[in-house]
Amino acid sequence: MDHATHVFASVFPVPSLSHTTPTPVATPDLGYTAPDVSFGSPFTQNAGGAQQRAAKRLVAWSTATRFLSLHESHGRSLRRSREVDGALHYLLVGEGKSQDGEAREEEGLVEWYTNEARIHFAGSVRPGLRELWEKEIKLRDAWDLLEKMQRMLEQIQALYIQPFNDHILPFLHEDASSITIRASRDVQAVEAELVEGAKAKFARDIHAAFAHSLPRKRFSKTLSYILYDAGCRLFRFYNRHDGVETPSTPEPTRAVRERMTNLLSSLERVGLGGDNAQKAFAHAMNKLLDTFISSHYLKVDWYSKKPVVPDLKSWIENGFVPLVELVMECLRCNDGEVQPMQLKAWQEMGLVRLGRARVEELFNFVIYWDRSLGAILDLKEYLKLNGAKEHLRASFSRQVSSRLLHPGATTTYILNVYISIIRAFHRLEPKGVLLQSVARPIRRYLKEREDTARIIISSLLIDVDDENSGKFTSSGDLSYEIASEMSKPFAHSEAADDEFNWNDMDWQPLPHDASPEYKKSKVEDVIYFLLTLWDREDFINELKNILGDHLLRCQDLEYQKEIRLLELIKIRLGEDKLQACEVMLRDVLESRRINDTIRTAAMASTPHNQNPHTPEGRGARTPQPHRPTTSAPSHHILSTPRHKPTSNEPTLNAQILSSFFWPILRDDEFRVPAQIESLQKAYESRFERIKGMRKLRWMNALGDSTITLEFEDRKEEFAGLTMWQVSVVYAFQPQPSEEWVGKGKGKSQGVTRNVEQLEEMLDMDEGLVRQALAFWVGKSVLRLTSPDTYTVIERLSSATTADDNAAAAASELAEVQAAQTTTVKSQADLLNERKDVYMSFVIGMLTNQGNLGVQRILMMMRMMVQGGFPFGPEEVRGLLGEMESTEKVVSLGGDVWGIKKM
């Protein structure tokens, strides 16, 4: 019977092999008479020594197998008698030994005993093991299960090996000593090799039976868990991946180590420490490494901002590797010592996993920069590995797309995050290749938002230390990050950004992974990246509009931030395109000098106690402009308050503007209070004398003022008012033809006006009138008594709950309207002003030239419309859509339009 049959029979018993009763003593076979041969002839078949050897071997076999039978020897000690010694010697050393060169018709005693052990194990031990493993294994019982199984297998192994060592092995040693060998070989070594080979073969066969009796997958998973559990206890990991809660009191590591090594050594002795155990160990160590990566030992250091990569490498070298060597020693692996190359490979493996874990949280690290500097430094080490940059670029782009580039994120928030990305990626990869790659979709998205340029430039002009710093919110229109960048000192590099600058001693070639459009600038601050979001021409035009609005509102007489901003932009974008901005800044600076000159001349020519006269018939309750200001002319002048006067005498400051260089400003026409009008005339006459009879055109809608209002029970001062607000409240005083009972008459009924009267008195647009009325209702100066009719609240004690509610609602409305009011006309305002002209041109063009596309219409309008057409294709489509609603034009599909045929 061959070896494969014996192995199969150990698992699936064969009935013929299950009979373990040794062969009984039988009558020797003396042969038989052949045909044509007389009875008793000496030529009888099978006669001679063969018959005698067979009979003798049968007797010896019966004696030896009876003695070695595991079923019969169970529970009693085995002592060899002389007869048993003779039988064993005959079968293992003498003539009864089966020869290897024969056809193996005779079974050897060693093979029989091996098969006897398999059959005994299959019938007596395996059912118990099967029952042990068929139950559900709980994690807390895994240690006990393996230890119980290991003890059972060690006992049964001792039962099989002891008879083999005591009764078979000595005869095998004797047989080996009788073999003739070459003189060049060591006799003792050869004998030991033969004996140990037989012994090892028997152990392998027994261990194979043990291994085949166990459920391989369940055993491997259980052993893997045991090793993982031991590692977590040794290193005291508290966030385990198996969900097991770590005891609050740490266990002694020595006890855990001893229990683990004893179990592994025992499993190795019973043949369960081979490839399966090593695979289970590899799985456990893989899981253990992941646990360490996510443990508290490698959490981001938010306080000291240090990287944890050195800690990771130190743990792998001083903790992970010693544990591996200990386990490999217990499993008796051939190469139990970890080589330096293997250590380096494991450290790189740990760095890869740490880096990937950091990459998944990179967006959060960017938001919390620079507290997350330690995590960024970890990623910097990770980027040194192959494929790390590609993984980081792809993962971070997905995070940005899902968490930043969506309509729910405000432009201010996106800009703040973009600035953090610039700072973090400069530290992560100074060459800028990664930054250029991940920032490309952000820059494209910001360029599509209409308020991006306004927020950037407005934030650059804001002082982070002023009293209004509380307006820096993620949902507001100002970015604190941009403003703080503006406050930092800027060191300009004189070196040119030229790839072929032969005088640059620090020149380096472009990175190998740079894209074709990559260009590394020597100016790498945040503002540079923000200013280069658009093409230079588009940005200059937007800067001109925003700077003009800012200069008209600015209260800083020195204009230090504005000057610094222009110088900073010159450095980055060149001086040739900023002439208009420089003229605008020079205008407001020159206006201060002119104001001082005119004020000095006025003080010299006017007595100190001479005040402007209130028009005859006006009551003493006239709202007095404490710092009245008028607006700038489209041609020359704008008035703005600069200081608070020390007396009741109203003062006026003006800004003289060069209309050719300024953006188109709002020029609403309306009447201003008489006092302000007289101040304007006096200012204009003095200006003409100074500037050689140059004329001024006042733009009242751009001015702001501070006034004091007197009521029967109070006096209130209001600052930062627009001129139409001042004009409207000024109109709420009795006219010469009106009767009004003033203070001391016992009445508190104020002057009443309606919207129509105010429009007629002030020649003011209805929208401005209603906006001013809403503002004064919100300030509890006026109350709405009937539709479109308002009355002055002379006494606050007369105000009702309805007045308070109306004041709160009107105040909120006024704040919204004030936020939408600008000194520079928007593109929408300019389009609405000339809408009729543009529509007439489009109708004429389509009538004369036939059907045209939007791009062709836009090109023709830019070339032919007087004054130009400073709009894009979206505005053209809007005009065409409005004309289509009035059935003037019709869409023909494919962005082509034509005249509507009647």
JSON list of C-alpha atoms in Angstrom, two decimals, residues 816-884:
[
{"chain": "A", "resi": 816, "resn": "VAL", "atom": "CA", "xyz": [-30.04, 95.49, 2.85]},
{"chain": "A", "resi": 817, "resn": "GLN", "atom": "CA", "xyz": [-30.51, 98.49, 0.56]},
{"chain": "A", "resi": 818, "resn": "ALA", "atom": "CA", "xyz": [-27.37, 100.17, 1.89]},
{"chain": "A", "resi": 819, "resn": "ALA", "atom": "CA", "xyz": [-25.34, 97.04, 1.23]},
{"chain": "A", "resi": 820, "resn": "GLN", "atom": "CA", "xyz": [-26.53, 97.06, -2.37]},
{"chain": "A", "resi": 821, "resn": "THR", "atom": "CA", "xyz": [-25.75, 100.72, -2.92]},
{"chain": "A", "resi": 822, "resn": "THR", "atom": "CA", "xyz": [-22.45, 101.52, -4.63]},
{"chain": "A", "resi": 823, "resn": "THR", "atom": "CA", "xyz": [-20.89, 104.70, -5.92]},
{"chain": "A", "resi": 824, "resn": "VAL", "atom": "CA", "xyz": [-19.78, 103.04, -9.18]},
{"chain": "A", "resi": 825, "resn": "LYS", "atom": "CA", "xyz": [-22.41, 101.94, -11.62]},
{"chain": "A", "resi": 826, "resn": "SER", "atom": "CA", "xyz": [-22.56, 98.21, -12.07]},
{"chain": "A", "resi": 827, "resn": "GLN", "atom": "CA", "xyz": [-22.60, 96.43, -15.40]},
{"chain": "A", "resi": 828, "resn": "ALA", "atom": "CA", "xyz": [-26.31, 95.79, -14.97]},
{"chain": "A", "resi": 829, "resn": "ASP", "atom": "CA", "xyz": [-26.97, 99.51, -14.40]},
{"chain": "A", "resi": 830, "resn": "LEU", "atom": "CA", "xyz": [-24.98, 100.47, -17.48]},
{"chain": "A", "resi": 831, "resn": "LEU", "atom": "CA", "xyz": [-26.80, 97.85, -19.54]},
{"chain": "A", "resi": 832, "resn": "ASN", "atom": "CA", "xyz": [-30.22, 99.06, -18.39]},
{"chain": "A", "resi": 833, "resn": "GLU", "atom": "CA", "xyz": [-29.36, 102.67, -19.15]},
{"chain": "A", "resi": 834, "resn": "ARG", "atom": "CA", "xyz": [-28.52, 101.98, -22.78]},
{"chain": "A", "resi": 835, "resn": "LYS", "atom": "CA", "xyz": [-30.77, 98.99, -23.31]},
{"chain": "A", "resi": 836, "resn": "ASP", "atom": "CA", "xyz": [-32.97, 100.75, -25.85]},
{"chain": "A", "resi": 837, "resn": "VAL", "atom": "CA", "xyz": [-29.95, 101.83, -27.89]},
{"chain": "A", "resi": 838, "resn": "TYR", "atom": "CA", "xyz": [-28.55, 98.31, -27.93]},
{"chain": "A", "resi": 839, "resn": "MET", "atom": "CA", "xyz": [-31.89, 96.77, -28.87]},
{"chain": "A", "resi": 840, "resn": "SER", "atom": "CA", "xyz": [-32.36, 99.21, -31.74]},
{"chain": "A", "resi": 841, "resn": "PHE", "atom": "CA", "xyz": [-28.88, 98.37, -33.03]},
{"chain": "A", "resi": 842, "resn": "VAL", "atom": "CA", "xyz": [-29.56, 94.63, -32.87]},
{"chain": "A", "resi": 843, "resn": "ILE", "atom": "CA", "xyz": [-32.87, 94.99, -34.75]},
{"chain": "A", "resi": 844, "resn": "GLY", "atom": "CA", "xyz": [-31.21, 97.05, -37.46]},
{"chain": "A", "resi": 845, "resn": "MET", "atom": "CA", "xyz": [-28.33, 94.60, -37.77]},
{"chain": "A", "resi": 846, "resn": "LEU", "atom": "CA", "xyz": [-30.60, 91.55, -38.05]},
{"chain": "A", "resi": 847, "resn": "THR", "atom": "CA", "xyz": [-32.81, 93.38, -40.56]},
{"chain": "A", "resi": 848, "resn": "ASN", "atom": "CA", "xyz": [-29.92, 94.34, -42.83]},
{"chain": "A", "resi": 849, "resn": "GLN", "atom": "CA", "xyz": [-27.66, 91.28, -42.50]},
{"chain": "A", "resi": 850, "resn": "GLY", "atom": "CA", "xyz": [-30.13, 88.50, -41.82]},
{"chain": "A", "resi": 851, "resn": "ASN", "atom": "CA", "xyz": [-29.86, 85.79, -39.19]},
{"chain": "A", "resi": 852, "resn": "LEU", "atom": "CA", "xyz": [-26.72, 86.03, -37.01]},
{"chain": "A", "resi": 853, "resn": "GLY", "atom": "CA", "xyz": [-25.14, 84.14, -34.14]},
{"chain": "A", "resi": 854, "resn": "VAL", "atom": "CA", "xyz": [-24.51, 85.62, -30.72]},
{"chain": "A", "resi": 855, "resn": "GLN", "atom": "CA", "xyz": [-20.74, 85.83, -31.20]},
{"chain": "A", "resi": 856, "resn": "ARG", "atom": "CA", "xyz": [-21.17, 87.70, -34.51]},
{"chain": "A", "resi": 857, "resn": "ILE", "atom": "CA", "xyz": [-23.67, 90.10, -32.94]},
{"chain": "A", "resi": 858, "resn": "LEU", "atom": "CA", "xyz": [-21.27, 90.73, -30.05]},
{"chain": "A", "resi": 859, "resn": "MET", "atom": "CA", "xyz": [-18.36, 91.43, -32.38]},
{"chain": "A", "resi": 860, "resn": "MET", "atom": "CA", "xyz": [-20.38, 93.87, -34.48]},
{"chain": "A", "resi": 861, "resn": "MET", "atom": "CA", "xyz": [-21.69, 95.73, -31.42]},
{"chain": "A", "resi": 862, "resn": "ARG", "atom": "CA", "xyz": [-18.20, 96.14, -30.02]},
{"chain": "A", "resi": 863, "resn": "MET", "atom": "CA", "xyz": [-17.04, 97.57, -33.32]},
{"chain": "A", "resi": 864, "resn": "MET", "atom": "CA", "xyz": [-20.00, 99.74, -34.32]},
{"chain": "A", "resi": 865, "resn": "VAL", "atom": "CA", "xyz": [-21.84, 100.93, -31.18]},
{"chain": "A", "resi": 866, "resn": "GLN", "atom": "CA", "xyz": [-20.81, 104.44, -30.19]},
{"chain": "A", "resi": 867, "resn": "GLY", "atom": "CA", "xyz": [-18.94, 104.32, -26.89]},
{"chain": "A", "resi": 868, "resn": "GLY", "atom": "CA", "xyz": [-18.28, 100.61, -27.23]},
{"chain": "A", "resi": 869, "resn": "PHE", "atom": "CA", "xyz": [-20.10, 97.61, -25.86]},
{"chain": "A", "resi": 870, "resn": "PRO", "atom": "CA", "xyz": [-18.35, 96.55, -22.61]},
{"chain": "A", "resi": 871, "resn": "PHE", "atom": "CA", "xyz": [-20.32, 93.37, -22.16]},
{"chain": "A", "resi": 872, "resn": "GLY", "atom": "CA", "xyz": [-20.04, 89.70, -23.01]},
{"chain": "A", "resi": 873, "resn": "PRO", "atom": "CA", "xyz": [-22.10, 87.02, -24.76]},
{"chain": "A", "resi": 874, "resn": "GLU", "atom": "CA", "xyz": [-24.27, 86.37, -21.70]},
{"chain": "A", "resi": 875, "resn": "GLU", "atom": "CA", "xyz": [-25.51, 89.97, -21.71]},
{"chain": "A", "resi": 876, "resn": "VAL", "atom": "CA", "xyz": [-26.20, 89.74, -25.45]},
{"chain": "A", "resi": 877, "resn": "ARG", "atom": "CA", "xyz": [-28.25, 86.57, -24.89]},
{"chain": "A", "resi": 878, "resn": "GLY", "atom": "CA", "xyz": [-30.15, 88.38, -22.12]},
{"chain": "A", "resi": 879, "resn": "LEU", "atom": "CA", "xyz": [-31.02, 91.24, -24.49]},
{"chain": "A", "resi": 880, "resn": "LEU", "atom": "CA", "xyz": [-32.11, 88.83, -27.20]},
{"chain": "A", "resi": 881, "resn": "GLY", "atom": "CA", "xyz": [-34.23, 86.87, -24.72]},
{"chain": "A", "resi": 882, "resn": "GLU", "atom": "CA", "xyz": [-35.98, 90.06, -23.59]},
{"chain": "A", "resi": 883, "resn": "MET", "atom": "CA", "xyz": [-36.55, 91.06, -27.21]},
{"chain": "A", "resi": 884, "resn": "GLU", "atom": "CA", "xyz": [-37.96, 87.59, -27.92]}
]
